[in-house]
């Protein structure tokens, strides 16, 4: 093995962690892959023998690349609803192969991504690197160009936003989550209001994302959400895992219409995320129909 092949092999050992960092920073599998590829290009053009701590060097470079990408996004926003829309990570529901298992483990809920997208780039970086990956504030400070005390404050502000959003933790039992969602659809299909209320948490949240053209809508409470739950006419449901949650691609008259993701805790649905943005819905449909494991940009 020559020197270049050896360096490539060492980089591949770090790729999964780098991609996990980049995905949580950017909320997009495709953008995360781009960031990691840029890190490889930087490494291949560097004098790797002079890098004492390769893991630390790679983490710093990918974090700086993600910070640059996040800041570029914010500069491109021209109206209040032109926020970055996180890509959907969609996997056909069923027997998962090793790649799909890895992608499921690496996914981040839509609810958390919504909150992370509301943070400043520096807050998001500090929170992701410290709270999710355990980097010390001394290292984070050098990446964001602040003091360690300021970096700690960034993470603290972000943490308050995340905790204040009260993002529900899903039940770890995937089979139980499937049963609860099936009960929801059975009740919705027959229009059984009482059965719908029974399967919904009293404080359930229904959030519908229409894309950048209009703000999302939010409905709270089991009775209000149950009134919204009606099986679509001419609808076809295709089971999927959406950002780690039990979900469904809904088509109307053969055309992709929406994607739903259910957060289940115990025997109740505590959150429903609906995506009606046409571009992301069509990419999700393409991923499911083609048997791929995620949507692109």
CSV table of N, CA and C in Angstrom, one decimal, residues 39-194:
chain,number,residue,atom,x,y,z
A,39,UNK,N,-13.4,18.0,3.2
A,39,UNK,CA,-12.4,17.7,4.2
A,39,UNK,C,-11.3,16.7,3.6
A,40,UNK,N,-11.8,15.7,2.8
A,40,UNK,CA,-10.8,14.8,2.2
A,40,UNK,C,-9.9,15.5,1.2
A,41,UNK,N,-10.5,16.5,0.5
A,41,UNK,CA,-9.6,17.2,-0.5
A,41,UNK,C,-8.6,18.1,0.3
A,42,UNK,N,-9.0,18.7,1.4
A,42,UNK,CA,-8.1,19.4,2.2
A,42,UNK,C,-7.0,18.5,2.8
A,43,UNK,N,-7.4,17.4,3.2
A,43,UNK,CA,-6.4,16.4,3.8
A,43,UNK,C,-5.4,15.9,2.7
A,44,UNK,N,-5.9,15.6,1.6
A,44,UNK,CA,-5.1,15.1,0.5
A,44,UNK,C,-4.0,16.1,0.0
A,45,UNK,N,-4.3,17.4,0.2
A,45,UNK,CA,-3.4,18.4,-0.2
A,45,UNK,C,-2.5,18.9,0.9
A,46,UNK,N,-2.7,18.3,2.1
A,46,UNK,CA,-1.9,18.7,3.3
A,46,UNK,C,-0.7,17.8,3.5
A,47,UNK,N,0.2,18.2,4.4
A,47,UNK,CA,1.3,17.3,4.8
A,47,UNK,C,0.8,16.5,6.0
A,48,UNK,N,0.2,15.4,5.7
A,48,UNK,CA,-0.5,14.6,6.8
A,48,UNK,C,0.5,14.2,7.8
A,49,UNK,N,1.8,14.0,7.5
A,49,UNK,CA,2.8,13.5,8.4
A,49,UNK,C,3.0,14.6,9.5
A,50,UNK,N,2.6,15.8,9.3
A,50,UNK,CA,2.8,16.9,10.3
A,50,UNK,C,1.5,17.0,11.2
A,51,UNK,N,0.5,16.2,10.9
A,51,UNK,CA,-0.7,16.3,11.8
A,51,UNK,C,-0.6,15.3,12.9
A,52,UNK,N,-0.4,15.9,14.1
A,52,UNK,CA,-0.2,15.0,15.3
A,52,UNK,C,-1.5,14.3,15.7
A,53,UNK,N,-2.6,15.0,15.7
A,53,UNK,CA,-3.9,14.4,16.1
A,53,UNK,C,-4.9,14.5,14.9
A,54,UNK,N,-4.9,13.4,14.1
A,54,UNK,CA,-5.7,13.4,12.9
A,54,UNK,C,-7.2,13.5,13.2
A,55,UNK,N,-7.7,12.9,14.2
A,55,UNK,CA,-9.1,13.0,14.5
A,55,UNK,C,-9.5,14.4,14.9
A,56,UNK,N,-8.7,15.1,15.7
A,56,UNK,CA,-9.0,16.4,16.1
A,56,UNK,C,-8.9,17.4,14.9
A,57,UNK,N,-7.9,17.1,14.0
A,57,UNK,CA,-7.7,18.0,12.8
A,57,UNK,C,-8.9,17.8,11.9
A,58,UNK,N,-9.4,16.6,11.6
A,58,UNK,CA,-10.5,16.4,10.7
A,58,UNK,C,-11.8,17.0,11.3
A,59,UNK,N,-12.0,16.8,12.6
A,59,UNK,CA,-13.2,17.4,13.2
A,59,UNK,C,-13.2,18.9,13.1
A,60,UNK,N,-12.1,19.5,13.3
A,60,UNK,CA,-12.0,21.0,13.2
A,60,UNK,C,-12.3,21.4,11.8
A,61,UNK,N,-11.7,20.7,10.8
A,61,UNK,CA,-11.9,21.1,9.4
A,61,UNK,C,-13.3,21.0,9.0
A,62,UNK,N,-14.0,19.8,9.4
A,62,UNK,CA,-15.3,19.6,9.0
A,62,UNK,C,-16.3,20.6,9.7
A,63,UNK,N,-16.0,20.9,10.9
A,63,UNK,CA,-16.8,21.9,11.7
A,63,UNK,C,-16.7,23.3,11.0
A,64,UNK,N,-15.5,23.7,10.6
A,64,UNK,CA,-15.3,25.0,10.0
A,64,UNK,C,-16.0,25.0,8.6
A,65,UNK,N,-16.0,23.9,7.9
A,65,UNK,CA,-16.6,23.9,6.6
A,65,UNK,C,-18.2,24.0,6.8
A,66,UNK,N,-18.7,23.3,7.8
A,66,UNK,CA,-20.1,23.4,8.1
A,66,UNK,C,-20.5,24.8,8.5
A,67,UNK,N,-19.7,25.4,9.4
A,67,UNK,CA,-20.0,26.8,9.8
A,67,UNK,C,-20.0,27.7,8.6
A,68,UNK,N,-19.1,27.6,7.7
A,68,UNK,CA,-19.1,28.4,6.5
A,68,UNK,C,-20.4,28.2,5.7
A,69,UNK,N,-20.8,26.9,5.6
A,69,UNK,CA,-22.0,26.6,4.8
A,69,UNK,C,-23.3,27.2,5.5
A,70,UNK,N,-23.3,27.1,6.8
A,70,UNK,CA,-24.5,27.6,7.6
A,70,UNK,C,-24.6,29.1,7.4
A,71,UNK,N,-23.4,29.8,7.5
A,71,UNK,CA,-23.4,31.3,7.4
A,71,UNK,C,-23.8,31.7,6.0
A,72,UNK,N,-23.4,30.9,5.0
A,72,UNK,CA,-23.8,31.2,3.6
A,72,UNK,C,-25.3,31.1,3.4
A,73,UNK,N,-25.9,30.1,4.1
A,73,UNK,CA,-27.4,29.9,4.0
A,73,UNK,C,-28.1,31.1,4.6
A,74,UNK,N,-27.6,31.6,5.7
A,74,UNK,CA,-28.3,32.7,6.4
A,74,UNK,C,-28.2,34.0,5.5
A,75,UNK,N,-27.1,34.2,4.8
A,75,UNK,CA,-26.9,35.3,3.9
A,75,UNK,C,-27.9,35.3,2.7
A,76,UNK,N,-28.2,34.0,2.3
A,76,UNK,CA,-29.1,33.9,1.2
A,76,UNK,C,-30.6,34.0,1.5
A,77,UNK,N,-30.9,34.1,2.8
A,77,UNK,CA,-32.3,34.2,3.1
A,77,UNK,C,-32.8,35.6,2.8
A,78,UNK,N,-33.9,35.7,2.1
A,78,UNK,CA,-34.5,37.0,1.7
A,78,UNK,C,-35.8,37.3,2.3
A,79,UNK,N,-36.5,36.3,2.9
A,79,UNK,CA,-37.8,36.6,3.5
A,79,UNK,C,-37.9,35.7,4.7
A,80,UNK,N,-38.9,36.0,5.6
A,80,UNK,CA,-39.0,35.2,6.9
A,80,UNK,C,-39.2,33.7,6.7
A,81,UNK,N,-39.8,33.3,5.5
A,81,UNK,CA,-40.1,31.9,5.3
A,81,UNK,C,-39.1,31.2,4.4
A,82,UNK,N,-38.0,31.8,4.1
A,82,UNK,CA,-37.0,31.2,3.2
A,82,UNK,C,-35.9,30.5,4.0
A,83,UNK,N,-36.3,30.0,5.1
A,83,UNK,CA,-35.3,29.2,5.9
A,83,UNK,C,-34.9,28.0,5.2
A,84,UNK,N,-33.7,27.5,5.6
A,84,UNK,CA,-33.3,26.2,5.0
A,84,UNK,C,-34.2,25.1,5.4
A,85,UNK,N,-34.6,24.3,4.5
A,85,UNK,CA,-35.5,23.2,4.7
A,85,UNK,C,-34.7,21.9,4.8
A,86,UNK,N,-34.7,21.2,5.9
A,86,UNK,CA,-33.9,20.0,6.1
A,86,UNK,C,-34.3,18.9,5.1
A,87,UNK,N,-33.4,18.2,4.5
A,87,UNK,CA,-33.7,17.1,3.7
A,87,UNK,C,-34.4,16.0,4.6
A,88,UNK,N,-35.2,15.2,4.0
A,88,UNK,CA,-35.8,14.0,4.6
A,88,UNK,C,-34.8,12.8,4.4
A,89,UNK,N,-34.6,12.1,5.5
A,89,UNK,CA,-33.9,10.8,5.4
A,89,UNK,C,-34.9,9.7,5.4
A,90,UNK,N,-35.1,9.1,4.2
A,90,UNK,CA,-36.3,8.2,4.0
A,90,UNK,C,-35.7,6.8,3.7
A,91,UNK,N,-36.3,5.8,4.5
A,91,UNK,CA,-35.9,4.4,4.3
A,91,UNK,C,-37.2,3.6,4.2
A,92,UNK,N,-37.2,2.7,3.2
A,92,UNK,CA,-38.4,1.8,3.1
A,92,UNK,C,-38.6,1.0,4.4
A,93,UNK,N,-39.8,1.0,5.0
A,93,UNK,CA,-40.0,0.3,6.3
A,93,UNK,C,-40.1,-1.2,6.0
A,94,UNK,N,-39.4,-2.0,6.8
A,94,UNK,CA,-39.3,-3.4,6.6
A,94,UNK,C,-38.0,-4.0,7.1
A,95,UNK,N,-37.6,-5.0,6.5
A,95,UNK,CA,-36.3,-5.6,6.9
A,95,UNK,C,-35.2,-4.7,6.4
A,96,UNK,N,-34.3,-4.2,7.3
A,96,UNK,CA,-33.3,-3.2,7.0
A,96,UNK,C,-32.0,-3.9,6.7
A,97,UNK,N,-31.3,-3.5,5.7
A,97,UNK,CA,-30.0,-4.0,5.4
A,97,UNK,C,-29.0,-3.2,6.3
A,98,UNK,N,-27.7,-3.6,6.3
A,98,UNK,CA,-26.7,-2.9,7.2
A,98,UNK,C,-26.6,-1.4,6.9
A,99,UNK,N,-26.6,-1.0,5.7
A,99,UNK,CA,-26.5,0.4,5.3
A,99,UNK,C,-27.7,1.1,5.9
A,100,UNK,N,-28.9,0.6,5.8
A,100,UNK,CA,-30.1,1.2,6.2
A,100,UNK,C,-30.1,1.3,7.8
A,101,UNK,N,-29.6,0.2,8.4
A,101,UNK,CA,-29.5,0.2,9.9
A,101,UNK,C,-28.6,1.4,10.3
A,102,UNK,N,-27.5,1.5,9.6
A,102,UNK,CA,-26.6,2.6,10.0
A,102,UNK,C,-27.2,4.0,9.8
A,103,UNK,N,-27.9,4.1,8.7
A,103,UNK,CA,-28.6,5.4,8.4
A,103,UNK,C,-29.6,5.7,9.4
A,104,UNK,N,-30.4,4.7,9.8
A,104,UNK,CA,-31.4,4.9,10.8
A,104,UNK,C,-30.8,5.3,12.2
A,105,UNK,N,-29.7,4.7,12.6
A,105,UNK,CA,-29.0,5.1,13.8
A,105,UNK,C,-28.5,6.5,13.8
A,106,UNK,N,-28.1,7.0,12.6
A,106,UNK,CA,-27.5,8.3,12.4
A,106,UNK,C,-28.5,9.4,12.2
A,107,UNK,N,-29.8,9.0,12.0
A,107,UNK,CA,-30.8,10.0,11.6
A,107,UNK,C,-31.1,10.9,12.8
A,108,UNK,N,-31.6,12.1,12.6
A,108,UNK,CA,-32.1,13.1,13.6
A,108,UNK,C,-33.5,13.4,13.3
A,109,UNK,N,-34.3,13.5,14.4
A,109,UNK,CA,-35.7,13.7,14.2
A,109,UNK,C,-36.0,15.0,13.5
A,110,UNK,N,-37.1,15.1,12.8
A,110,UNK,CA,-37.5,16.4,12.2
A,110,UNK,C,-37.8,17.4,13.2
A,111,UNK,N,-38.3,17.0,14.4
A,111,UNK,CA,-38.6,18.0,15.5
A,111,UNK,C,-37.3,18.7,15.9
A,112,UNK,N,-36.2,17.9,16.1
A,112,UNK,CA,-34.9,18.5,16.5
A,112,UNK,C,-34.3,19.3,15.4
A,113,UNK,N,-34.4,18.9,14.2
A,113,UNK,CA,-33.9,19.7,13.1
A,113,UNK,C,-34.6,21.0,13.0
A,114,UNK,N,-35.9,21.1,13.2
A,114,UNK,CA,-36.6,22.3,13.2
A,114,UNK,C,-36.0,23.3,14.2
A,115,UNK,N,-35.7,22.8,15.4
A,115,UNK,CA,-35.1,23.7,16.4
A,115,UNK,C,-33.7,24.1,16.1
A,116,UNK,N,-32.9,23.1,15.6
A,116,UNK,CA,-31.5,23.4,15.3
A,116,UNK,C,-31.4,24.5,14.2
A,117,UNK,N,-32.4,24.4,13.2
A,117,UNK,CA,-32.4,25.4,12.1
A,117,UNK,C,-32.7,26.8,12.6
A,118,UNK,N,-33.2,26.9,13.8
A,118,UNK,CA,-33.5,28.3,14.3
A,118,UNK,C,-32.4,28.9,15.1
A,119,UNK,N,-31.3,28.1,15.3
A,119,UNK,CA,-30.1,28.6,16.1
A,119,UNK,C,-29.2,29.4,15.1
A,120,UNK,N,-28.4,30.3,15.7
A,120,UNK,CA,-27.4,30.9,14.9
A,120,UNK,C,-26.3,29.8,14.5
A,121,UNK,N,-25.6,30.0,13.4
A,121,UNK,CA,-24.5,29.0,13.1
A,121,UNK,C,-23.6,28.7,14.2
A,122,UNK,N,-23.1,29.8,15.0
A,122,UNK,CA,-22.2,29.5,16.1
A,122,UNK,C,-22.9,28.8,17.2
A,123,UNK,N,-24.1,29.1,17.5
A,123,UNK,CA,-24.8,28.3,18.5
A,123,UNK,C,-25.0,26.9,18.1
A,124,UNK,N,-25.4,26.6,16.9
A,124,UNK,CA,-25.6,25.3,16.4
A,124,UNK,C,-24.3,24.5,16.5
A,125,UNK,N,-23.2,25.1,16.1
A,125,UNK,CA,-21.9,24.4,16.1
A,125,UNK,C,-21.5,24.1,17.6
A,126,UNK,N,-21.6,25.0,18.5
A,126,UNK,CA,-21.2,24.8,19.9
A,126,UNK,C,-22.1,23.7,20.5
A,127,UNK,N,-23.4,23.7,20.2
A,127,UNK,CA,-24.3,22.7,20.8
A,127,UNK,C,-24.0,21.3,20.2
A,128,UNK,N,-23.8,21.2,18.9
A,128,UNK,CA,-23.6,19.9,18.3
A,128,UNK,C,-22.3,19.3,18.7
A,129,UNK,N,-21.2,20.1,18.7
A,129,UNK,CA,-19.9,19.6,19.0
A,129,UNK,C,-19.8,19.3,20.5
A,130,UNK,N,-20.3,20.1,21.4
A,130,UNK,CA,-20.2,19.8,22.8
A,130,UNK,C,-21.2,18.8,23.3
A,131,UNK,N,-22.5,19.1,23.1
A,131,UNK,CA,-23.5,18.3,23.7
A,131,UNK,C,-23.7,16.9,23.0
A,132,UNK,N,-23.5,16.9,21.7
A,132,UNK,CA,-23.7,15.6,20.9
A,132,UNK,C,-22.4,14.8,20.8
A,133,UNK,N,-21.2,15.5,20.7
A,133,UNK,CA,-20.0,14.8,20.4
A,133,UNK,C,-18.9,15.0,21.5
A,134,UNK,N,-19.2,15.8,22.5
A,134,UNK,CA,-18.3,15.9,23.7
A,134,UNK,C,-17.0,16.6,23.5
A,135,UNK,N,-17.0,17.5,22.5
A,135,UNK,CA,-15.7,18.3,22.4
A,135,UNK,C,-15.7,19.3,23.5
A,136,UNK,N,-14.5,19.6,24.0
A,136,UNK,CA,-14.3,20.6,25.0
A,136,UNK,C,-14.4,22.0,24.5
A,137,UNK,N,-14.8,22.9,25.3
A,137,UNK,CA,-15.1,24.3,24.8
A,137,UNK,C,-13.8,25.0,24.4
A,138,UNK,N,-12.6,24.5,24.9
A,138,UNK,CA,-11.4,25.1,24.4
A,138,UNK,C,-11.2,24.8,22.9
A,139,UNK,N,-11.6,23.7,22.5
A,139,UNK,CA,-11.4,23.3,21.0
A,139,UNK,C,-12.5,24.1,20.2
A,140,UNK,N,-13.7,24.1,20.7
A,140,UNK,CA,-14.8,24.8,20.0
A,140,UNK,C,-14.5,26.3,19.9
A,141,UNK,N,-13.9,26.9,20.9
A,141,UNK,CA,-13.6,28.3,20.9
A,141,UNK,C,-12.7,28.7,19.7
A,142,UNK,N,-11.7,27.8,19.4
A,142,UNK,CA,-10.8,28.1,18.2
A,142,UNK,C,-11.6,28.0,16.9
A,143,UNK,N,-12.6,27.2,16.8
A,143,UNK,CA,-13.3,27.0,15.6
A,143,UNK,C,-14.2,28.2,15.3
A,144,UNK,N,-14.9,28.7,16.3
A,144,UNK,CA,-15.9,29.8,16.2
A,144,UNK,C,-15.2,31.2,16.4
A,145,UNK,N,-13.9,31.2,16.8
A,145,UNK,CA,-13.2,32.5,17.0
A,145,UNK,C,-13.7,33.2,18.2
A,146,UNK,N,-14.0,32.5,19.2
A,146,UNK,CA,-14.5,33.1,20.5
A,146,UNK,C,-13.6,32.5,21.6
A,147,UNK,N,-13.8,33.1,22.8
A,147,UNK,CA,-13.1,32.6,24.0
A,147,UNK,C,-13.8,31.3,24.5
A,148,UNK,N,-13.2,30.4,25.3
A,148,UNK,CA,-13.9,29.3,25.8
A,148,UNK,C,-15.2,29.6,26.6
A,149,UNK,N,-15.1,30.7,27.3
A,149,UNK,CA,-16.3,31.2,28.1
A,149,UNK,C,-17.4,31.5,27.1
A,150,UNK,N,-17.1,32.2,26.0
A,150,UNK,CA,-18.1,32.6,25.0
A,150,UNK,C,-18.7,31.4,24.3
A,151,UNK,N,-17.8,30.4,24.1
A,151,UNK,CA,-18.3,29.2,23.4
A,151,UNK,C,-19.2,28.4,24.3
A,152,UNK,N,-18.9,28.4,25.6
A,152,UNK,CA,-19.8,27.8,26.6
A,152,UNK,C,-21.2,28.5,26.6
A,153,UNK,N,-21.2,29.8,26.5
A,153,UNK,CA,-22.4,30.6,26.5
A,153,UNK,C,-23.2,30.3,25.3
A,154,UNK,N,-22.5,30.1,24.1
A,154,UNK,CA,-23.2,29.7,22.9
A,154,UNK,C,-24.0,28.4,23.1
A,155,UNK,N,-23.3,27.4,23.6
A,155,UNK,CA,-23.9,26.1,23.8
A,155,UNK,C,-25.0,26.2,24.8
A,156,UNK,N,-24.9,27.0,25.8
A,156,UNK,CA,-25.9,27.1,26.8
A,156,UNK,C,-27.2,27.7,26.2
A,157,UNK,N,-27.0,28.8,25.4
A,157,UNK,CA,-28.2,29.4,24.8
A,157,UNK,C,-28.9,28.4,23.9
A,158,UNK,N,-28.1,27.6,23.1
A,158,UNK,CA,-28.7,26.6,22.2
A,158,UNK,C,-29.4,25.5,23.0
A,159,UNK,N,-28.8,25.1,24.1
A,159,UNK,CA,-29.4,24.1,24.9
A,159,UNK,C,-30.7,24.5,25.5
A,160,UNK,N,-30.8,25.8,25.9
A,160,UNK,CA,-32.1,26.3,26.4
A,160,UNK,C,-33.2,26.2,25.3
A,161,UNK,N,-32.8,26.6,24.1
A,161,UNK,CA,-33.8,26.5,23.0
A,161,UNK,C,-34.2,25.1,22.7
A,162,UNK,N,-33.3,24.2,22.7
A,162,UNK,CA,-33.6,22.8,22.4
A,162,UNK,C,-34.5,22.2,23.6
A,163,UNK,N,-34.1,22.4,24.8
A,163,UNK,CA,-34.9,21.9,25.9
A,163,UNK,C,-36.2,22.6,26.0
A,164,UNK,N,-36.3,23.9,25.7
A,164,UNK,CA,-37.5,24.6,25.8
A,164,UNK,C,-38.5,24.1,24.7
A,165,UNK,N,-38.0,23.6,23.7
A,165,UNK,CA,-38.9,23.0,22.6
A,165,UNK,C,-39.6,21.7,23.0
A,166,UNK,N,-39.1,21.1,24.1
A,166,UNK,CA,-39.7,19.9,24.7
A,166,UNK,C,-39.9,18.9,23.6
A,167,UNK,N,-38.8,18.5,22.9
A,167,UNK,CA,-38.8,17.5,21.9
A,167,UNK,C,-39.0,16.2,22.5
A,168,UNK,N,-40.0,15.5,22.0
A,168,UNK,CA,-40.3,14.2,22.7
A,168,UNK,C,-39.3,13.1,22.3
A,169,UNK,N,-39.1,12.2,23.2
A,169,UNK,CA,-38.2,11.0,22.9
A,169,UNK,C,-39.0,9.9,22.5
A,170,UNK,N,-38.7,9.3,21.3
A,170,UNK,CA,-39.5,8.2,20.8
A,170,UNK,C,-39.3,6.9,21.6
A,171,UNK,N,-40.4,6.1,21.6
A,171,UNK,CA,-40.3,4.7,22.1
A,171,UNK,C,-39.2,3.9,21.4
A,172,UNK,N,-38.3,3.3,22.1
A,172,UNK,CA,-37.2,2.5,21.4
A,172,UNK,C,-37.8,1.3,20.7
A,173,UNK,N,-39.0,0.8,21.0
A,173,UNK,CA,-39.5,-0.4,20.4
A,173,UNK,C,-40.2,-0.1,19.1
A,174,UNK,N,-39.5,-0.4,18.0
A,174,UNK,CA,-40.0,-0.1,16.7
A,174,UNK,C,-41.3,-0.8,16.4
A,175,UNK,N,-41.4,-2.0,16.8
A,175,UNK,CA,-42.7,-2.8,16.5
A,175,UNK,C,-43.9,-2.1,17.2
A,176,UNK,N,-43.7,-1.7,18.4
A,176,UNK,CA,-44.8,-1.0,19.1
A,176,UNK,C,-45.1,0.3,18.4
A,177,UNK,N,-44.2,1.0,18.0
A,177,UNK,CA,-44.5,2.3,17.2
A,177,UNK,C,-45.3,2.0,16.0
A,178,UNK,N,-44.9,0.9,15.3
A,178,UNK,CA,-45.7,0.5,14.1
A,178,UNK,C,-47.1,0.2,14.4
A,179,UNK,N,-47.4,-0.5,15.5
A,179,UNK,CA,-48.7,-0.9,15.9
A,179,UNK,C,-49.5,0.4,16.2
A,180,UNK,N,-49.0,1.3,16.9
A,180,UNK,CA,-49.7,2.6,17.2
A,180,UNK,C,-50.0,3.4,16.0
A,181,UNK,N,-49.1,3.4,15.1
A,181,UNK,CA,-49.4,4.2,13.8
A,181,UNK,C,-50.4,3.5,13.0
A,182,UNK,N,-50.4,2.1,12.9
A,182,UNK,CA,-51.4,1.4,12.2
A,182,UNK,C,-52.8,1.6,12.8
A,183,UNK,N,-52.9,1.7,14.2
A,183,UNK,CA,-54.1,2.0,14.8
A,183,UNK,C,-54.6,3.4,14.4
A,184,UNK,N,-53.7,4.3,14.3
A,184,UNK,CA,-54.1,5.7,13.9
A,184,UNK,C,-54.7,5.7,12.5
A,185,UNK,N,-54.0,5.0,11.6
A,185,UNK,CA,-54.6,5.0,10.2
A,185,UNK,C,-55.9,4.2,10.1
A,186,UNK,N,-56.0,3.2,10.9
A,186,UNK,CA,-57.3,2.4,10.9
A,186,UNK,C,-58.4,3.3,11.3
A,187,UNK,N,-58.2,4.1,12.4
A,187,UNK,CA,-59.2,5.0,12.9
A,187,UNK,C,-59.5,6.2,11.9
A,188,UNK,N,-58.4,6.7,11.3
A,188,UNK,CA,-58.6,7.8,10.3
A,188,UNK,C,-59.4,7.3,9.1
A,189,UNK,N,-59.1,6.0,8.7
A,189,UNK,CA,-59.7,5.5,7.5
A,189,UNK,C,-61.2,5.3,7.7
A,190,UNK,N,-61.6,5.0,8.9
A,190,UNK,CA,-63.1,4.8,9.2
A,190,UNK,C,-63.7,6.0,9.7
A,191,UNK,N,-62.9,7.1,10.0
A,191,UNK,CA,-63.5,8.3,10.6
A,191,UNK,C,-63.9,8.1,12.0
A,192,UNK,N,-63.2,7.2,12.8
A,192,UNK,CA,-63.6,6.9,14.2
A,192,UNK,C,-62.9,8.0,15.0
A,193,UNK,N,-63.6,9.0,15.4
A,193,UNK,CA,-63.0,10.2,16.1
A,193,UNK,C,-62.6,9.7,17.5
A,194,UNK,N,-63.4,8.9,18.2
A,194,UNK,CA,-63.0,8.5,19.6
A,194,UNK,C,-61.8,7.6,19.5
